[in-house]
mmCIF file of C-alpha atoms and ligand atoms in Angstrom:
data_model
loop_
_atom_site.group_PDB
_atom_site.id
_atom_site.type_symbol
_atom_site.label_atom_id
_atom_site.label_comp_id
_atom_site.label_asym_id
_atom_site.label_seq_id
_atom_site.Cartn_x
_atom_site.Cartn_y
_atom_site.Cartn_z
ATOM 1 C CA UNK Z 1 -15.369 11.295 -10.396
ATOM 2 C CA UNK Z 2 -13.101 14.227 -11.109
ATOM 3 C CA UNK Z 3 -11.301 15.898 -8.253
ATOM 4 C CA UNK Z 4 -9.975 19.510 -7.754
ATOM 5 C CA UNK Z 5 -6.821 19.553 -10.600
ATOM 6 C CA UNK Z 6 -8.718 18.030 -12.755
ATOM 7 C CA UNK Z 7 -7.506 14.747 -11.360
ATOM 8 C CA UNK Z 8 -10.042 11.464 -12.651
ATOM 9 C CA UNK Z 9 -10.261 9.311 -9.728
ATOM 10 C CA UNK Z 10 -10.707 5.562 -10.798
ATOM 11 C CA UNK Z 11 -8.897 3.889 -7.570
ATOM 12 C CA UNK Z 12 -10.046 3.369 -4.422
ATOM 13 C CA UNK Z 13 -7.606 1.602 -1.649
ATOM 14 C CA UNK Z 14 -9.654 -0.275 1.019
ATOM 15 C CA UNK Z 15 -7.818 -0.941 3.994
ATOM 16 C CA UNK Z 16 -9.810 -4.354 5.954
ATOM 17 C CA UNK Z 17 -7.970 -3.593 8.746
ATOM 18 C CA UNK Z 18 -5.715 -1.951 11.474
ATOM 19 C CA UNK Z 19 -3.984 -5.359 12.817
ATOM 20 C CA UNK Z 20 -0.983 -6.814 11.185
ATOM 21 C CA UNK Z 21 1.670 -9.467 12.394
ATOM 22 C CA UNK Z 22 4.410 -7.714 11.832
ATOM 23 C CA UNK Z 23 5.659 -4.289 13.492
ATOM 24 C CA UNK Z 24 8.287 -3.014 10.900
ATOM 25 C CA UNK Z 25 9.812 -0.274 12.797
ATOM 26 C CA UNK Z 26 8.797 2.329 9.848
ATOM 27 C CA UNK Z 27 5.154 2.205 10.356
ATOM 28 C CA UNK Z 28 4.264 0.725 13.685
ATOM 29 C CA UNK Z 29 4.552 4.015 16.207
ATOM 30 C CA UNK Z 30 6.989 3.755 18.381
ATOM 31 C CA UNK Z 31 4.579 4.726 21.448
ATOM 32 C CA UNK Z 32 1.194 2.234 22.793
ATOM 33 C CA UNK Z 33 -1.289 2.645 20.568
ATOM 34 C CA UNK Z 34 -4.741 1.194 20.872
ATOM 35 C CA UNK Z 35 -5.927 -0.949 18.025
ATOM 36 C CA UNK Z 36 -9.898 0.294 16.898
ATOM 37 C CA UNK Z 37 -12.847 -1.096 18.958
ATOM 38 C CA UNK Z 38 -14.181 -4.505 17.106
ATOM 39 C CA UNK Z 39 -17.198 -2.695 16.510
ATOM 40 C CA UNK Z 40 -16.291 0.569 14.674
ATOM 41 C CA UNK Z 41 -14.801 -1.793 12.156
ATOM 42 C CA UNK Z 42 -16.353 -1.749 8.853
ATOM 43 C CA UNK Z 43 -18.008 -4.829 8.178
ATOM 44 C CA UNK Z 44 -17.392 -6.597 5.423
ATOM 45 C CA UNK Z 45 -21.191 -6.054 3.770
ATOM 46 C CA UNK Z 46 -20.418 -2.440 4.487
ATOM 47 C CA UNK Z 47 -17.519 -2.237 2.724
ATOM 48 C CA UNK Z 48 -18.735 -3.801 -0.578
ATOM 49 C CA UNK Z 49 -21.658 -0.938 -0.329
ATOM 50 C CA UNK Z 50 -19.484 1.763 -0.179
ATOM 51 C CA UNK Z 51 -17.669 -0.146 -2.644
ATOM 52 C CA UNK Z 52 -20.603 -0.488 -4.684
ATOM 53 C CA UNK Z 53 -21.047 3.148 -4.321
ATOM 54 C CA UNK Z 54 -17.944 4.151 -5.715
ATOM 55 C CA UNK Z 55 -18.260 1.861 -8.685
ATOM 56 C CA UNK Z 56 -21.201 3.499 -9.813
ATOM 57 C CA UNK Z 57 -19.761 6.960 -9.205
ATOM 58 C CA UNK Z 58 -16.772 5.618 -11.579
ATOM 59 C CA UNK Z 59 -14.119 3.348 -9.667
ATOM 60 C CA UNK Z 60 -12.943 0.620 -11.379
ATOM 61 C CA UNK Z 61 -9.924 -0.231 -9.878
ATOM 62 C CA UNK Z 62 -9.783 -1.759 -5.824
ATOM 63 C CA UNK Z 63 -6.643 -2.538 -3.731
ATOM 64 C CA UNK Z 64 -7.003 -4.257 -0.422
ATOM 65 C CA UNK Z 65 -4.417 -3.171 2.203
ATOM 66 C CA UNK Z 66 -4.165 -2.774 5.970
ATOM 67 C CA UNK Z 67 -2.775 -3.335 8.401
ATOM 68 C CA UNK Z 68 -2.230 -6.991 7.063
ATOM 69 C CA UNK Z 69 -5.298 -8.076 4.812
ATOM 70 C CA UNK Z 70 -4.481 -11.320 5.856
ATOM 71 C CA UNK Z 71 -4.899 -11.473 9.037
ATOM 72 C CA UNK Z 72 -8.693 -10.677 8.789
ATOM 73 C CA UNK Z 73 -10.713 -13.576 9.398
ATOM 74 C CA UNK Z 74 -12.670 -14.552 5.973
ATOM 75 C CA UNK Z 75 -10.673 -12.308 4.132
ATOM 76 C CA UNK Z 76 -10.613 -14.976 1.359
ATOM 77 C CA UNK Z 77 -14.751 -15.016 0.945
ATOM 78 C CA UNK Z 78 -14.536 -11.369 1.251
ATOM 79 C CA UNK Z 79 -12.031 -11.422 -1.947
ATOM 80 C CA UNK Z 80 -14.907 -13.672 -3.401
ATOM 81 C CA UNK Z 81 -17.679 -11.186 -3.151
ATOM 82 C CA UNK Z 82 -15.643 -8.714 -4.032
ATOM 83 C CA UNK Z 83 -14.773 -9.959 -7.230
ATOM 84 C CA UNK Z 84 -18.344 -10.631 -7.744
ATOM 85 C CA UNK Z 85 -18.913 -6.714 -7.816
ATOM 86 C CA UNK Z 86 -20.131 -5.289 -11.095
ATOM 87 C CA UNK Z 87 -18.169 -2.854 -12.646
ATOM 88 C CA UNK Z 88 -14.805 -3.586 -10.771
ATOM 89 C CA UNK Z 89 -12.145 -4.380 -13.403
ATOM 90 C CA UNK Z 90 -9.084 -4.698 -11.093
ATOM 91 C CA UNK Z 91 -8.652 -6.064 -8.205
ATOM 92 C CA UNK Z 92 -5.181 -5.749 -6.201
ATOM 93 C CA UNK Z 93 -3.691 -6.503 -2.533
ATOM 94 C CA UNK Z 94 -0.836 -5.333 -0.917
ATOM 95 C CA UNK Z 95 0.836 -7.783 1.773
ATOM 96 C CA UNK Z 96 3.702 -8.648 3.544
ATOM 97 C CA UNK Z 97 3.239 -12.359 2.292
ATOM 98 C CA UNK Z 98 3.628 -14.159 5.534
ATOM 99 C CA UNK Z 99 0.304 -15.789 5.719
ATOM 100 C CA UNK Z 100 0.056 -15.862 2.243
ATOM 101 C CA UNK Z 101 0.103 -19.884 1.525
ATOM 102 C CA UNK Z 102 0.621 -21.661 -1.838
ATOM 103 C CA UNK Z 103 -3.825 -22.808 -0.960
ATOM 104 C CA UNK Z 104 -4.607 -18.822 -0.707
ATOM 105 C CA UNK Z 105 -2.032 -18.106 -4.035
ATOM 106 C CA UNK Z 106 -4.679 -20.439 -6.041
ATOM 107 C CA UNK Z 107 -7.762 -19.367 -4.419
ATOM 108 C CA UNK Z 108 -6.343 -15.670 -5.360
ATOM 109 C CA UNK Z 109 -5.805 -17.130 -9.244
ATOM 110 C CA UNK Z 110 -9.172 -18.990 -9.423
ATOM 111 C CA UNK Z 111 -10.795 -15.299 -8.175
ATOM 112 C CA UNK Z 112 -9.209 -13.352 -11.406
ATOM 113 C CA UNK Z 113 -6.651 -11.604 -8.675
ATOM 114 C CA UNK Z 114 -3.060 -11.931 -10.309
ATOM 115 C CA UNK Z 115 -1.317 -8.969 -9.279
ATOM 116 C CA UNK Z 116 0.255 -9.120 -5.610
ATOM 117 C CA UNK Z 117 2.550 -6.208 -3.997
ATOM 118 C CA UNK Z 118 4.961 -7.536 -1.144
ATOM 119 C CA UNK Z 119 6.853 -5.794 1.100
ATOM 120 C CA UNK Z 120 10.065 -6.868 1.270
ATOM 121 C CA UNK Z 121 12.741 -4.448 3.023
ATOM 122 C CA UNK Z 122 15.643 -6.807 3.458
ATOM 123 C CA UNK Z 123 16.737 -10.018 1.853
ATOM 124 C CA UNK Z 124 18.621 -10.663 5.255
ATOM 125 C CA UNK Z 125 17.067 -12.730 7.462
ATOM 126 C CA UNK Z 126 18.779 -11.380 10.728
ATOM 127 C CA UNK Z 127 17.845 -7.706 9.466
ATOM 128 C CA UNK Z 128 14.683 -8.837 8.426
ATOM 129 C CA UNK Z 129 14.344 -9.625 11.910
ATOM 130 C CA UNK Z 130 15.045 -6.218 13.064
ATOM 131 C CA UNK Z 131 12.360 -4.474 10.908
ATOM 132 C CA UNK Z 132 9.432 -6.335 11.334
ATOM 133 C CA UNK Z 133 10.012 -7.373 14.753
ATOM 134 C CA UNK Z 134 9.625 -11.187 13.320
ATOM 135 C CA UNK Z 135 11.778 -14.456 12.409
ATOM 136 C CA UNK Z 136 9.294 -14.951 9.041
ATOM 137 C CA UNK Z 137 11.655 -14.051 6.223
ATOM 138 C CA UNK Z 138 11.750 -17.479 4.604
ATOM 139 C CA UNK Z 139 8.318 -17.289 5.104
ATOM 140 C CA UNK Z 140 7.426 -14.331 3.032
ATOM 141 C CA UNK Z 141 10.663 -15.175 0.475
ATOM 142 C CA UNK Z 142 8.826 -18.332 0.014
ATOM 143 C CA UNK Z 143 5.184 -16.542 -0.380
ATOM 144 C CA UNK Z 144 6.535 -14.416 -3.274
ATOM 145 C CA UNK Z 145 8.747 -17.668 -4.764
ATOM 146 C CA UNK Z 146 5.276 -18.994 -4.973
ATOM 147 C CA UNK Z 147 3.703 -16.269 -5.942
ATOM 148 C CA UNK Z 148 5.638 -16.048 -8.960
ATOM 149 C CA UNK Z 149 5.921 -19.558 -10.051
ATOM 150 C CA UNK Z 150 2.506 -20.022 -9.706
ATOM 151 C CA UNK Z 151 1.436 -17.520 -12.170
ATOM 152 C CA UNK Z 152 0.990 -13.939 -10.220
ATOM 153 C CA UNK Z 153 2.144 -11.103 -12.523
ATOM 154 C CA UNK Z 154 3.349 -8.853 -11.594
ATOM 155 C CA UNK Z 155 4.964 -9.641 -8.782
ATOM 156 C CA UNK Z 156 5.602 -6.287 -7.279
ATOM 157 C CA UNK Z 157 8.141 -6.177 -4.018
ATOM 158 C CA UNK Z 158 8.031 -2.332 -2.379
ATOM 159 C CA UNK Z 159 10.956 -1.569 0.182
ATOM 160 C CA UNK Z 160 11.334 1.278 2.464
ATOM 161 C CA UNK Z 161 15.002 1.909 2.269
ATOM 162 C CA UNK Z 162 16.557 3.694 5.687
ATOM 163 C CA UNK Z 163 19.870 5.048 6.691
ATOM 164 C CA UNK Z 164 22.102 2.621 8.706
ATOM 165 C CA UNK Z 165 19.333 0.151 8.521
ATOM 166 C CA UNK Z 166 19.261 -1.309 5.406
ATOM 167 C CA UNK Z 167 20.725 1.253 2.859
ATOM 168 C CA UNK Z 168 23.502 -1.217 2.295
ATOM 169 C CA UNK Z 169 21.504 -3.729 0.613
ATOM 170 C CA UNK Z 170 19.896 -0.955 -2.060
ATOM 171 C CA UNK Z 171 21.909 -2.866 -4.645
ATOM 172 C CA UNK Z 172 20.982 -6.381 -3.761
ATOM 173 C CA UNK Z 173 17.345 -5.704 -3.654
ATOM 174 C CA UNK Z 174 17.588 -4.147 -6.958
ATOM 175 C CA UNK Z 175 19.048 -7.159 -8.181
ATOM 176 C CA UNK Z 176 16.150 -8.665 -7.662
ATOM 177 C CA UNK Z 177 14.815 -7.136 -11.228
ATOM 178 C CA UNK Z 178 17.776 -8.388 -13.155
ATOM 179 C CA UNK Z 179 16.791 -12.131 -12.114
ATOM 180 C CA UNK Z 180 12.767 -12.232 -11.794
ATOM 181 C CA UNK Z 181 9.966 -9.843 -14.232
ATOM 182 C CA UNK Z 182 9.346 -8.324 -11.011
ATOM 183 C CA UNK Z 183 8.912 -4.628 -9.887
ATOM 184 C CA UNK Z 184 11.198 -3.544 -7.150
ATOM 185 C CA UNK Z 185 10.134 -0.520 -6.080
ATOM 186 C CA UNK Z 186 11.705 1.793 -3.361
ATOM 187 C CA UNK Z 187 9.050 4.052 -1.583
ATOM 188 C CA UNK Z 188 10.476 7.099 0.185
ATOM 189 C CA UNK Z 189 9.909 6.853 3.726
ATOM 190 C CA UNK Z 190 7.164 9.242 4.574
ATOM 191 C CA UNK Z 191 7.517 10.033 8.661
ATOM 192 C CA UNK Z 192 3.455 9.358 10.105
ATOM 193 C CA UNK Z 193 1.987 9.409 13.314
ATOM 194 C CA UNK Z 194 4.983 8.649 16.494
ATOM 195 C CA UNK Z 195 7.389 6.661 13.622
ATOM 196 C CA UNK Z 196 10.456 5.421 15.733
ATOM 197 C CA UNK Z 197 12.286 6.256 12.150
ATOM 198 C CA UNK Z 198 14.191 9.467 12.021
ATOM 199 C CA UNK Z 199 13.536 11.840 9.217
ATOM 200 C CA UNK Z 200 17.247 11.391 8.896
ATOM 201 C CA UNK Z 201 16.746 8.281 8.119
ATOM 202 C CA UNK Z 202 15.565 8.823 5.106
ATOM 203 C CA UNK Z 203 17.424 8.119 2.029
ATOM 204 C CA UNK Z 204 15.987 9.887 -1.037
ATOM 205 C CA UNK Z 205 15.336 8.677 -4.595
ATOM 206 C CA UNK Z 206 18.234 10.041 -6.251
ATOM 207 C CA UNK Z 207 20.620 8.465 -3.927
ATOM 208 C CA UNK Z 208 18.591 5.298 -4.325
ATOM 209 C CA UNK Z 209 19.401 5.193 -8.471
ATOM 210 C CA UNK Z 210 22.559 6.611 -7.986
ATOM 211 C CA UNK Z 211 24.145 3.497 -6.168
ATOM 212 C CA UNK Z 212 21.867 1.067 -8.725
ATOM 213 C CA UNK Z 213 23.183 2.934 -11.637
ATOM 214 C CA UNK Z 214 26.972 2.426 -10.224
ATOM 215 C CA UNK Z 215 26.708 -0.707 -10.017
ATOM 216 C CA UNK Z 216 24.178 -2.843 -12.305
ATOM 217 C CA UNK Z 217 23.672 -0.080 -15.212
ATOM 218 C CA UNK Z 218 21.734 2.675 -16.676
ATOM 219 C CA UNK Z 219 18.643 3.279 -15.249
ATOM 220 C CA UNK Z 220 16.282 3.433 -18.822
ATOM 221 C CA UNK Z 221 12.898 5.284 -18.329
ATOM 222 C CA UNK Z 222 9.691 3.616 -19.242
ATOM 223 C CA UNK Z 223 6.946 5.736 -20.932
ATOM 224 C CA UNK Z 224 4.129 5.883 -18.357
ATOM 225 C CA UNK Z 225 1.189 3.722 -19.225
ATOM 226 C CA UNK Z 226 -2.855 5.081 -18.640
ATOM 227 C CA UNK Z 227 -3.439 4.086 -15.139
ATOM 228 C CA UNK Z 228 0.085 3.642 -14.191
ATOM 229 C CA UNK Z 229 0.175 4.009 -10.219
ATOM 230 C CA UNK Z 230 2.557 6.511 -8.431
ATOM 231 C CA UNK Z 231 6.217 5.077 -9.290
ATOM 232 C CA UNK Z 232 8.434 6.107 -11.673
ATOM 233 C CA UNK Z 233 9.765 2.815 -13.885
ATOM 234 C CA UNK Z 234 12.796 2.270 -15.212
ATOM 235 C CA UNK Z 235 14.423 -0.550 -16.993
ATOM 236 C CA UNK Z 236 18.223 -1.695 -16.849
ATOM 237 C CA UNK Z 237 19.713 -3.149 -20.283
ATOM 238 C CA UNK Z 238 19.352 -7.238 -19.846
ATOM 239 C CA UNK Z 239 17.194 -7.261 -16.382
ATOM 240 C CA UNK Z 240 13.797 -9.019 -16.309
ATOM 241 C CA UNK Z 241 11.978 -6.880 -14.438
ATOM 242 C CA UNK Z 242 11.272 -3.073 -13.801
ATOM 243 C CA UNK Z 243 12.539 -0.632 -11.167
ATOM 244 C CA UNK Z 244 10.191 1.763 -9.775
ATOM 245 C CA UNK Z 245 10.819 5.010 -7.472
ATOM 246 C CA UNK Z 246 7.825 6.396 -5.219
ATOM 247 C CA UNK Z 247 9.088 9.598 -4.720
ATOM 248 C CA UNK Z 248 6.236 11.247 -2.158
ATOM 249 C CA UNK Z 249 9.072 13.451 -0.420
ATOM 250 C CA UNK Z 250 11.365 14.462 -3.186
ATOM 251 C CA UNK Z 251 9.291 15.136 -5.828
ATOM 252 C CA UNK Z 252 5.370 14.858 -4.969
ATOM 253 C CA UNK Z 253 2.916 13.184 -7.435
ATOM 254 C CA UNK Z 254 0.009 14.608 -6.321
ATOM 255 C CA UNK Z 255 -1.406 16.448 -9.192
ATOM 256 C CA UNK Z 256 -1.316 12.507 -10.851
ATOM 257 C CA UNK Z 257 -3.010 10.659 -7.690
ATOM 258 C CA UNK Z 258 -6.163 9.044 -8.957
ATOM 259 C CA UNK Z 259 -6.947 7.575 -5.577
ATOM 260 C CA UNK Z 260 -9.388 7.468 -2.676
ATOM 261 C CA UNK Z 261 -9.020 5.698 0.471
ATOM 262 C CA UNK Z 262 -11.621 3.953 2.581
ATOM 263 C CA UNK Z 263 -10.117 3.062 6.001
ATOM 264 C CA UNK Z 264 -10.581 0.075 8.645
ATOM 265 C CA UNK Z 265 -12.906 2.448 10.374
ATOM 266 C CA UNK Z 266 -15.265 3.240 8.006
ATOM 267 C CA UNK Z 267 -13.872 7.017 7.240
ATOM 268 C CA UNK Z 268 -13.138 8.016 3.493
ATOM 269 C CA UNK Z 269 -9.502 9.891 3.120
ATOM 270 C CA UNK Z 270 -8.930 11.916 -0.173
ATOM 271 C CA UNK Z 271 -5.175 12.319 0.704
ATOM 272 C CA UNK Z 272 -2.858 9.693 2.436
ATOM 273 C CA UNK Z 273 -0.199 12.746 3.463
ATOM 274 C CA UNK Z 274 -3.171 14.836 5.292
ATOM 275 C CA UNK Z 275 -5.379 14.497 8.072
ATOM 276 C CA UNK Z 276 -8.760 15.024 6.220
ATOM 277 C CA UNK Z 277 -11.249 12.177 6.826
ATOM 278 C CA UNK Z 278 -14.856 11.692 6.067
ATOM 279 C CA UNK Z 279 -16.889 9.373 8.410
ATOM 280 C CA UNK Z 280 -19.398 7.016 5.915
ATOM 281 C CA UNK Z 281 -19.528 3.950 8.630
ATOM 282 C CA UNK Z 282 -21.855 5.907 11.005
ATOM 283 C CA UNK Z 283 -24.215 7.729 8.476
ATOM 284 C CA UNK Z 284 -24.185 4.259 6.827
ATOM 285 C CA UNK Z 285 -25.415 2.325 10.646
ATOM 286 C CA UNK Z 286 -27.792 5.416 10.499
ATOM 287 C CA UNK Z 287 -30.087 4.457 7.742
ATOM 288 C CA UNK Z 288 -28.288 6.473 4.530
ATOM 289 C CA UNK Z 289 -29.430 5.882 1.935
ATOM 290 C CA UNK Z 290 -27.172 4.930 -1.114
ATOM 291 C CA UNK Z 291 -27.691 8.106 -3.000
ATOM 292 C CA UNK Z 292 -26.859 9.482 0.562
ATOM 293 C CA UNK Z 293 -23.746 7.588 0.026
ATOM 294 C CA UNK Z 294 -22.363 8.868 -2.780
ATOM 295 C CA UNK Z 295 -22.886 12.380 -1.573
ATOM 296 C CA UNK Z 296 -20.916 11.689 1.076
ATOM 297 C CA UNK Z 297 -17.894 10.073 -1.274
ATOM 298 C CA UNK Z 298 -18.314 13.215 -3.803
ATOM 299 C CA UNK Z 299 -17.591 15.598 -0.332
ATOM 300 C CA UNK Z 300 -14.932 13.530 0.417
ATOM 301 C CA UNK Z 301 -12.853 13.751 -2.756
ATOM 302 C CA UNK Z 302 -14.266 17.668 -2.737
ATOM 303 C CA UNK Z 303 -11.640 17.765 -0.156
ATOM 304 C CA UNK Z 304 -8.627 15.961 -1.891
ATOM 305 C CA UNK Z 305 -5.456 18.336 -1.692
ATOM 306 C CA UNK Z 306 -3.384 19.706 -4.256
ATOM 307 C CA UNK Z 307 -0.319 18.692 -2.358
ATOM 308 C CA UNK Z 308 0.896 17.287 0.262
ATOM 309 C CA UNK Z 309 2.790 19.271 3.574
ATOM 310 C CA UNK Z 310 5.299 16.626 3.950
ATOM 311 C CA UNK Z 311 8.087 18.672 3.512
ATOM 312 C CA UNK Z 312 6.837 21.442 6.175
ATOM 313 C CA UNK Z 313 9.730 21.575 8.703
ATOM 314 C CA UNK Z 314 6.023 22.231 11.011
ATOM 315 C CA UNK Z 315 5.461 19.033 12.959
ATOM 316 C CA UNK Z 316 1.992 19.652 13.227
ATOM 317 C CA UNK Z 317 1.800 18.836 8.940
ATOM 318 C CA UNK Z 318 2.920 15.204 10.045
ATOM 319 C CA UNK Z 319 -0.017 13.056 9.554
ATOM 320 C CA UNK Z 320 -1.604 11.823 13.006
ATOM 321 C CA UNK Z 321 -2.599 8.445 11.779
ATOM 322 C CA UNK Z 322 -0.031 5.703 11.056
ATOM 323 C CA UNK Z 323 -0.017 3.561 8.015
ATOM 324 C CA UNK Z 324 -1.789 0.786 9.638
ATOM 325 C CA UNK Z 325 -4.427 2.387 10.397
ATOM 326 C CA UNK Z 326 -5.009 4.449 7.142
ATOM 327 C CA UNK Z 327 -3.765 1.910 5.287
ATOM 328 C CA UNK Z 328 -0.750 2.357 3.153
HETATM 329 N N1 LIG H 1 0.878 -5.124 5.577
HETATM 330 C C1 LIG H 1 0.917 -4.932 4.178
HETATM 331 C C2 LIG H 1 2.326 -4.723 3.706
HETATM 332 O O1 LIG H 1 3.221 -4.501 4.519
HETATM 333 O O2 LIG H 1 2.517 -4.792 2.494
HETATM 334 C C3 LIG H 1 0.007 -3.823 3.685
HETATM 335 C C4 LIG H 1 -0.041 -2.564 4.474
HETATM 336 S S1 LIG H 1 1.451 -1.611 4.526
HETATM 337 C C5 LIG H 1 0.930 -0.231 5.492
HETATM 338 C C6 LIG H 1 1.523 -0.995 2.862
HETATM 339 C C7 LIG H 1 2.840 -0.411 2.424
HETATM 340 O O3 LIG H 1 3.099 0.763 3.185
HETATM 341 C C8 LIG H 1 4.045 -1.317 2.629
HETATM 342 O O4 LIG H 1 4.668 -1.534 1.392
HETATM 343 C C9 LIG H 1 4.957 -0.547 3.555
HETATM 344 O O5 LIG H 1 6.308 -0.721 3.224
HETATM 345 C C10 LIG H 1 4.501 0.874 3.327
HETATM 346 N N2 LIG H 1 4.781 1.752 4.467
HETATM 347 C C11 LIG H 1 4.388 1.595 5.750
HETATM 348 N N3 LIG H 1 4.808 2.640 6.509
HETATM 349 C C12 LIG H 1 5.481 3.464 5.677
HETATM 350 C C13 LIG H 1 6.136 4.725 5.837
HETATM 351 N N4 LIG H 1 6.164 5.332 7.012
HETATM 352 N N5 LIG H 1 6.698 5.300 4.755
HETATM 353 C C14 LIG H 1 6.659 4.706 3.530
HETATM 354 N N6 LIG H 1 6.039 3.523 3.308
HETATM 355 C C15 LIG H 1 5.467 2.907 4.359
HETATM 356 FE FE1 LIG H 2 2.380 -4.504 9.051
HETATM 357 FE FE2 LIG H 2 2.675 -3.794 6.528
HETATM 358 FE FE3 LIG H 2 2.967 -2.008 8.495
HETATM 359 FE FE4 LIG H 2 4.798 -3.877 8.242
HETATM 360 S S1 LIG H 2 4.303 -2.286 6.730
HETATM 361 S S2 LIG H 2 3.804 -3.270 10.160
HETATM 362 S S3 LIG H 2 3.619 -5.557 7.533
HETATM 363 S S4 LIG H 2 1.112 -3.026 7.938
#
């Protein structure tokens, strides 16, 4: 599928759900919020049809995301039939580890899934604490320990850095790459629906390498690979693993982004950073057809902006939806 900019999109980023067990103060709004209705959640046989859809129109690449996948009952047969899909060559999840045991870690092998992204903000447990709203950070350290000893590669760990919350520890977490072939990367907090998080708060990417660079060394590009995601790697002289920068506010990628997103409730988004969704749950509980399907998916991406309005001091660019429930 080619969209507008002559952008090939290969990726599509299925979010199972809106629920998590954590409420990290960066993407949970900071008013009530009502979770969706039970029933306007895709079901699982009707996300591997839409899935199937997209495979044939030429995705080949799936992450699962929420909300926290893991909290979805059968996630892990779910994982199964997906995997089963023809055509799918990559399969991917994005988690914040807690309920991911050593049992699930195998399952996940046995399935062909090796490559796990974490979310790891902090390595202090107090602090850790204050951003997720939960006492589980040996819990997810031990998830990713796991993770990594028992063969997932790469391990990747994202972290939202934010002023006077954890910009002190930009170094440490870093560190991580020197000691472990994982990929640290540090995603630019992007301000969505009623975020608690100041825009102040955010600390850009060049302040980010700056402080790495004083301390643990040259920051080394790495030539991009075909089908390399958003972040922009770098490797230090000596360190194991790779440092990444997603840089959606300082320096937008969008005329890269290979992605679509199908959300928790069944609506297709071309563009994480804008408000554009495409319903396919209800034409789908309507009797569409699957060619009817794929028209639907080709309007969707017909849609997919050129860039995003992040930077628009206009509040009314700020995307309505929070992460949870797009799915980040
Ligand atoms: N619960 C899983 C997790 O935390 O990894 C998957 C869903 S979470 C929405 C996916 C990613 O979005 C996480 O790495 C999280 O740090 C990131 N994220 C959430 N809100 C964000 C925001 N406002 N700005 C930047 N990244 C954000
Ligand atoms: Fe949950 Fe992930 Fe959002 Fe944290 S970032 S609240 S773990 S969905």
């Amino acid at each position: 599928m080619i969209a507008g900019g002559n952008r090939s999109i290969n990726y599509l980023r299925i979010s199972v759900t809106d629920r998590c067990n954590f409420r990290c103060v960066y993407c949970i709004p900071s008013k009530p919020f009502q979770h969706i209705k039970h029933r306007q959640i895709a079901r699982y046989e009707e996300i591997l049809r839409v899935t199937r859809q997209a495979v044939a129109l030429g995705i080949t690449k799936v992450r699962i995301t929420g909300g926290e996948p893991f909290v979805r009952k059968d996630i892990m047969s779910f994982l199964e039939d997906l995997c089963n899909l023809e055509g799918l060559k990559d399969i991917s999840i994005t988690t914040n580890g807690a309920l991911l045991t050593p049992k699930k870690i195998e399952k996940l092998l046995e399935l062909g899934i090796t490559r796990l992204n974490f979310s790891l903000d902090t390595l202090n447990p107090d602090k850790f604490e204050k951003i997720t709203c939960r006492q589980r950070f040996q819990k997810v350290w031990d998830a990713i320990m796991n993770a990594h000893t028992m063969g997932i590669s790469p391990v990747k760990i994202n972290s939202v850095i934010l002023r006077g919350i954890n910009d002190d520890e930009i170094v440490d977490i870093a560190s991580l790459a020197m000691d472990y072939p994982f990929h640290i990367r540090f995603i630019e907090y992007m301000p969505m629906g009623n975020s608690a998080v100041e825009k102040s708060q955010q600390v850009l990417t060049s302040e980010i390498q700056e402080k790495i660079e004083a301390k643990l060394g040259q920051l080394i590009p790495v030539p991009r690979e075909f089908n390399d995601g958003p972040a922009k790697k770098f490797k230090i002289t000596n360190a194991k693993g790779v440092i990444g920068f997603i840089t959606a506010i300082s320096s937008h990628f969008c005329g890269d982004c290979n992605r679509l997103r199908l959300t928790s409730r069944g609506t297709l988004r071309p563009c994480l950073l804008n408000n554009y969704e495409k319903d396919i749950l209800s034409p789908m509980r309507n009797g569409a057809t699957d060619q009817d399907l794929k028209e639907i998916i080709e309007t969707a991406l017909a849609q997919k902006p050129l860039y995003h309005d992040l930077n628009n001091k206009d509040k009314s660019c700020i995307p309505i939806s929070h992460m949870t429930s797009i799915g980040g």
